Amino acid sequence: MDLKGATVVVTGGARGIGRGIVTAFAAEGANVVIGDMLDVADIAESCKETRALAEAYGVKTEAAAVDVRDFAQSQALMKQAMDSFGRLDVVCANAGVISTAAVTELDPDEWDRVMDVNAKGVFLTCKAAAPMMIERQHGCFVNTASIAGKRGAARASHYAASKFAVIGFTQSLAMEMAPHNVRANAICPGWLGTHMWLDVILAPQRDRGRDTREVFEQMAQERAPLKRPQTPEDIGQAAIYLARAENVTGIALTVAGGIEMH
């Protein structure tokens, strides 16, 4: 796929992995619509920064407030992309949340929250975009899963379950969309020094008075075969590959520096 002049929609695009995906596509000349929870002040501010980084490449961006758990909002997001740029080429369903708790301690409502954003949100984002891609007989989906979607993780059963669901959904979507010349793939990031890791997963270390960034870097150095964590830019590179790889569909591409090997 030629990405110059293409239209890309990225949910959860304001910061973290989303920012890496947005700027990677912008660097290739694509216009980007960033969907995120813009009613949250820090996310809205991050979105402004991400748009500035992307527009430095000479492309156009738009921001749209979207709760991916709401199908009507997902439909509105895709309509905005079509109204603004007249086409829809790539949809990156990236929005996600995480929390940690043992199964015996996990609140059922928290299970539902994580599943609703991470799994149902991907489904609704893709469902909203699929008719437009079918009509054009063109397009691709790049959904964000996780290495936790390939193996379980203690104290993250709900998160792992949601990411296993993303992989299964993506494979099924790939089968359904193939006759329409539309592809669907997933990316499985490993360890990234984003909000999820530093402020949520490693929160117990912070509570013990340790610097979570230092803990994270040390952990990656000791446990990752390539001796470094992943970055949002690494995930952006993977998204570009999957958008361009015309004969690749239904895969879950691990980007984890060897932490997880399949």
Coordinates of C-alpha atoms in Angstrom, one line a residue:
M1 CA 0.0 0.0 0.0
D2 CA 1.3 3.5 -0.9
L3 CA 0.9 5.5 2.3
K4 CA 1.6 8.9 0.9
G5 CA -1.7 10.7 1.0
A6 CA -3.4 7.8 2.7
T7 CA -5.9 8.3 5.6
V8 CA -5.1 6.5 8.8
V9 CA -7.3 6.4 11.9
V10 CA -5.6 5.6 15.2
T11 CA -7.6 5.0 18.4
G12 CA -5.8 5.7 21.6
G13 CA -3.5 7.8 19.5
A14 CA -2.7 10.7 21.8
R15 CA 0.2 9.2 23.7
G16 CA 2.3 6.1 24.3
I17 CA 2.2 3.4 21.6
G18 CA -0.5 5.4 19.8
R19 CA 1.8 8.4 19.4
G20 CA 4.5 6.1 17.9
I21 CA 2.0 4.8 15.4
V22 CA 0.7 8.2 14.5
T23 CA 4.1 9.7 13.9
A24 CA 5.3 6.7 11.9
F25 CA 2.4 7.0 9.5
A26 CA 2.9 10.8 9.3
A27 CA 6.6 10.3 8.4
E28 CA 5.4 8.2 5.4
G29 CA 3.1 11.0 4.2
A30 CA -0.2 9.8 5.6
N31 CA -2.9 12.0 7.0
V32 CA -4.0 10.9 10.5
V33 CA -7.2 11.1 12.5
I34 CA -6.4 10.6 16.2
G35 CA -9.3 9.2 18.3
D36 CA -8.9 9.3 22.1
M37 CA -10.6 10.3 25.4
L38 CA -10.1 14.0 24.8
D39 CA -12.4 14.9 27.8
V40 CA -9.5 13.9 30.0
A41 CA -7.2 16.9 30.4
D42 CA -3.8 15.2 30.2
I43 CA -4.8 13.1 27.2
A44 CA -6.1 16.2 25.4
E45 CA -2.8 17.9 26.1
S46 CA -0.9 14.9 24.9
C47 CA -3.0 14.8 21.7
K48 CA -1.9 18.4 20.9
E49 CA 1.7 17.4 21.2
T50 CA 1.2 14.3 19.1
R51 CA -0.5 16.3 16.4
A52 CA 2.4 18.8 16.3
L53 CA 4.9 16.0 16.0
A54 CA 2.9 14.5 13.1
E55 CA 2.2 17.7 11.3
A56 CA 5.9 18.5 11.3
Y57 CA 6.1 16.0 8.5
G58 CA 3.8 18.2 6.4
V59 CA 0.7 16.1 6.7
K60 CA -2.7 16.9 8.1
T61 CA -4.1 15.6 11.3
E62 CA -7.4 15.8 13.1
A63 CA -8.4 14.9 16.7
A64 CA -11.7 13.3 17.6
A65 CA -13.2 12.5 21.0
V66 CA -14.1 8.8 21.1
D67 CA -15.0 6.2 23.7
V68 CA -14.3 3.0 21.8
R69 CA -16.9 1.2 23.9
D70 CA -19.6 3.1 22.1
F71 CA -20.4 2.0 18.6
A72 CA -22.1 5.3 17.6
Q73 CA -18.9 7.2 18.6
S74 CA -16.8 4.7 16.5
Q75 CA -19.0 5.3 13.5
A76 CA -18.7 9.1 14.0
L77 CA -14.9 8.7 14.1
M78 CA -14.9 6.9 10.7
K79 CA -17.3 9.4 9.2
Q80 CA -15.1 12.3 10.3
A81 CA -12.1 10.6 8.6
M82 CA -14.1 10.2 5.4
D83 CA -15.6 13.7 5.5
S84 CA -12.2 15.3 6.1
F85 CA -10.0 13.3 3.7
G86 CA -12.4 11.5 1.4
R87 CA -10.9 8.0 2.0
L88 CA -10.1 5.5 4.6
D89 CA -7.0 3.3 4.1
V90 CA -5.7 2.1 7.5
V91 CA -7.4 1.7 10.9
C92 CA -5.3 1.0 13.9
A93 CA -7.5 -0.1 16.8
N94 CA -5.0 0.7 19.6
A95 CA -6.9 2.0 22.5
G96 CA -6.4 0.0 25.7
V97 CA -6.4 -0.1 29.4
I98 CA -4.7 -2.3 32.1
S99 CA -4.9 -3.0 35.8
T100 CA -3.5 -5.7 38.0
A101 CA -5.0 -8.0 40.5
A102 CA -5.0 -11.7 41.4
V103 CA -8.0 -13.7 40.2
T104 CA -9.1 -14.1 43.7
E105 CA -9.1 -10.3 44.2
L106 CA -10.3 -9.2 40.8
D107 CA -13.5 -7.2 40.9
P108 CA -15.9 -8.5 38.2
D109 CA -16.6 -4.9 37.2
E110 CA -12.9 -4.4 36.5
W111 CA -12.9 -7.5 34.4
D112 CA -15.7 -6.0 32.4
R113 CA -14.0 -2.6 32.0
V114 CA -10.8 -4.0 30.7
M115 CA -12.6 -6.4 28.3
D116 CA -14.9 -3.6 27.1
V117 CA -12.1 -1.3 26.1
N118 CA -9.5 -3.8 24.9
A119 CA -11.6 -6.4 23.2
K120 CA -15.1 -4.9 22.5
G121 CA -13.4 -1.6 21.6
V122 CA -11.3 -3.3 18.9
F123 CA -14.4 -5.1 17.6
L124 CA -16.5 -1.9 17.4
T125 CA -13.7 0.2 15.8
C126 CA -13.2 -2.4 13.1
K127 CA -17.0 -2.9 12.7
A128 CA -17.4 0.8 12.1
A129 CA -14.7 0.9 9.4
A130 CA -15.4 -2.3 7.6
P131 CA -18.3 -1.2 5.4
M132 CA -16.2 1.7 4.0
M133 CA -13.3 -0.6 3.2
I134 CA -15.6 -3.2 1.7
E135 CA -17.1 -0.6 -0.6
R136 CA -13.7 0.5 -1.8
Q137 CA -12.3 -3.1 -1.9
H138 CA -9.3 -1.7 -0.2
G139 CA -7.8 -1.2 3.2
C140 CA -6.2 -2.8 6.2
F141 CA -6.6 -3.1 10.0
V142 CA -3.7 -3.1 12.4
N143 CA -5.0 -4.0 15.9
T144 CA -2.9 -3.7 19.1
A145 CA -2.7 -6.9 21.1
S146 CA 0.2 -7.8 23.4
I147 CA 2.6 -10.6 24.2
A148 CA 0.1 -11.1 27.0
G149 CA -2.2 -12.3 24.2
K150 CA 0.1 -15.2 23.6
R151 CA 0.8 -16.3 27.1
G152 CA -0.9 -15.6 30.4
A153 CA 0.4 -13.2 33.0
A154 CA 0.0 -13.5 36.7
R155 CA -2.2 -10.7 38.2
A156 CA -3.3 -9.8 34.7
S157 CA -5.8 -12.5 33.8
H158 CA -8.4 -10.0 32.6
Y159 CA -5.8 -8.1 30.5
A160 CA -4.4 -11.3 29.0
A161 CA -7.8 -12.6 28.2
S162 CA -8.7 -9.3 26.4
K163 CA -5.5 -9.5 24.3
F164 CA -6.0 -13.2 23.5
A165 CA -9.5 -12.0 22.3
V166 CA -7.9 -9.4 20.0
I167 CA -5.8 -12.0 18.3
G168 CA -8.7 -14.3 17.8
F169 CA -10.9 -11.6 16.5
T170 CA -8.2 -10.3 14.2
Q171 CA -7.7 -13.7 12.6
S172 CA -11.5 -14.1 12.1
L173 CA -11.7 -10.6 10.6
A174 CA -8.9 -11.4 8.3
M175 CA -10.8 -14.4 6.9
E176 CA -14.0 -12.4 6.5
M177 CA -12.4 -9.4 4.8
A178 CA -10.0 -11.3 2.5
P179 CA -12.5 -11.6 -0.3
H180 CA -12.8 -7.8 -0.3
N181 CA -9.1 -7.2 -0.6
V182 CA -8.9 -6.0 3.0
R183 CA -6.3 -7.3 5.4
A184 CA -6.3 -7.5 9.2
N185 CA -3.3 -8.1 11.4
A186 CA -2.3 -7.6 15.1
I187 CA 0.8 -6.3 16.8
C188 CA 1.9 -7.8 20.1
P189 CA 4.1 -5.3 21.9
G190 CA 6.4 -6.4 24.7
W191 CA 7.7 -4.1 27.4
L192 CA 7.4 -0.4 26.8
G193 CA 8.1 2.4 29.2
T194 CA 4.7 4.0 28.9
H195 CA 2.0 4.9 31.3
M196 CA 0.8 1.3 31.5
W197 CA 4.1 0.0 32.7
L198 CA 5.5 2.9 34.8
D199 CA 2.3 4.0 36.5
V200 CA 0.2 0.7 36.7
I201 CA 2.2 -2.5 36.4
L202 CA 5.2 -1.2 38.4
A203 CA 3.1 0.8 40.9
P204 CA 4.0 -1.6 43.8
Q205 CA 7.7 -0.7 43.1
R206 CA 6.9 3.0 43.3
D207 CA 5.0 2.4 46.6
R208 CA 8.2 0.9 48.0
G209 CA 10.0 4.1 47.1
R210 CA 11.8 2.9 44.0
D211 CA 12.0 4.8 40.7
T212 CA 9.8 2.8 38.3
R213 CA 11.8 4.0 35.3
E214 CA 15.0 2.6 36.8
V215 CA 13.3 -0.6 37.7
F216 CA 11.9 -0.9 34.2
E217 CA 15.2 -0.3 32.5
Q218 CA 17.0 -2.8 34.7
M219 CA 14.4 -5.4 34.2
A220 CA 14.7 -5.1 30.4
Q221 CA 18.5 -5.2 30.6
E222 CA 18.4 -8.4 32.6
R223 CA 15.6 -10.3 31.0
A224 CA 15.3 -9.2 27.3
P225 CA 17.6 -11.0 24.9
L226 CA 18.3 -7.8 23.0
K227 CA 19.0 -6.0 26.3
R228 CA 16.5 -3.2 25.8
P229 CA 12.8 -2.4 26.2
Q230 CA 10.6 -1.7 23.2
T231 CA 9.6 1.9 22.2
P232 CA 6.5 3.4 20.7
E233 CA 8.7 4.0 17.6
D234 CA 9.3 0.2 17.4
I235 CA 5.6 -0.4 17.3
G236 CA 5.1 2.3 14.7
Q237 CA 7.6 0.6 12.4
A238 CA 5.7 -2.7 12.8
A239 CA 2.4 -0.9 11.9
I240 CA 4.0 0.5 8.8
Y241 CA 5.2 -2.9 7.7
L242 CA 1.8 -4.5 8.2
A243 CA 0.1 -1.6 6.3
R244 CA 2.4 -2.2 3.3
A245 CA 2.7 -6.0 3.3
E246 CA 0.1 -6.8 0.7
N247 CA 0.3 -10.5 1.1
V248 CA 0.3 -10.6 4.9
T249 CA -3.0 -11.1 6.8
G250 CA -4.2 -12.8 10.0
I251 CA -0.9 -12.6 11.8
A252 CA 0.0 -11.5 15.3
L253 CA 3.4 -9.9 15.0
T254 CA 5.5 -9.9 18.1
V255 CA 7.7 -6.9 18.7
A256 CA 9.3 -7.7 22.0
G257 CA 13.1 -7.9 21.6
G258 CA 13.0 -11.7 22.0
I259 CA 11.1 -11.6 25.3
E260 CA 8.5 -13.7 23.7
M261 CA 9.4 -16.0 20.8
H262 CA 7.0 -17.8 18.5

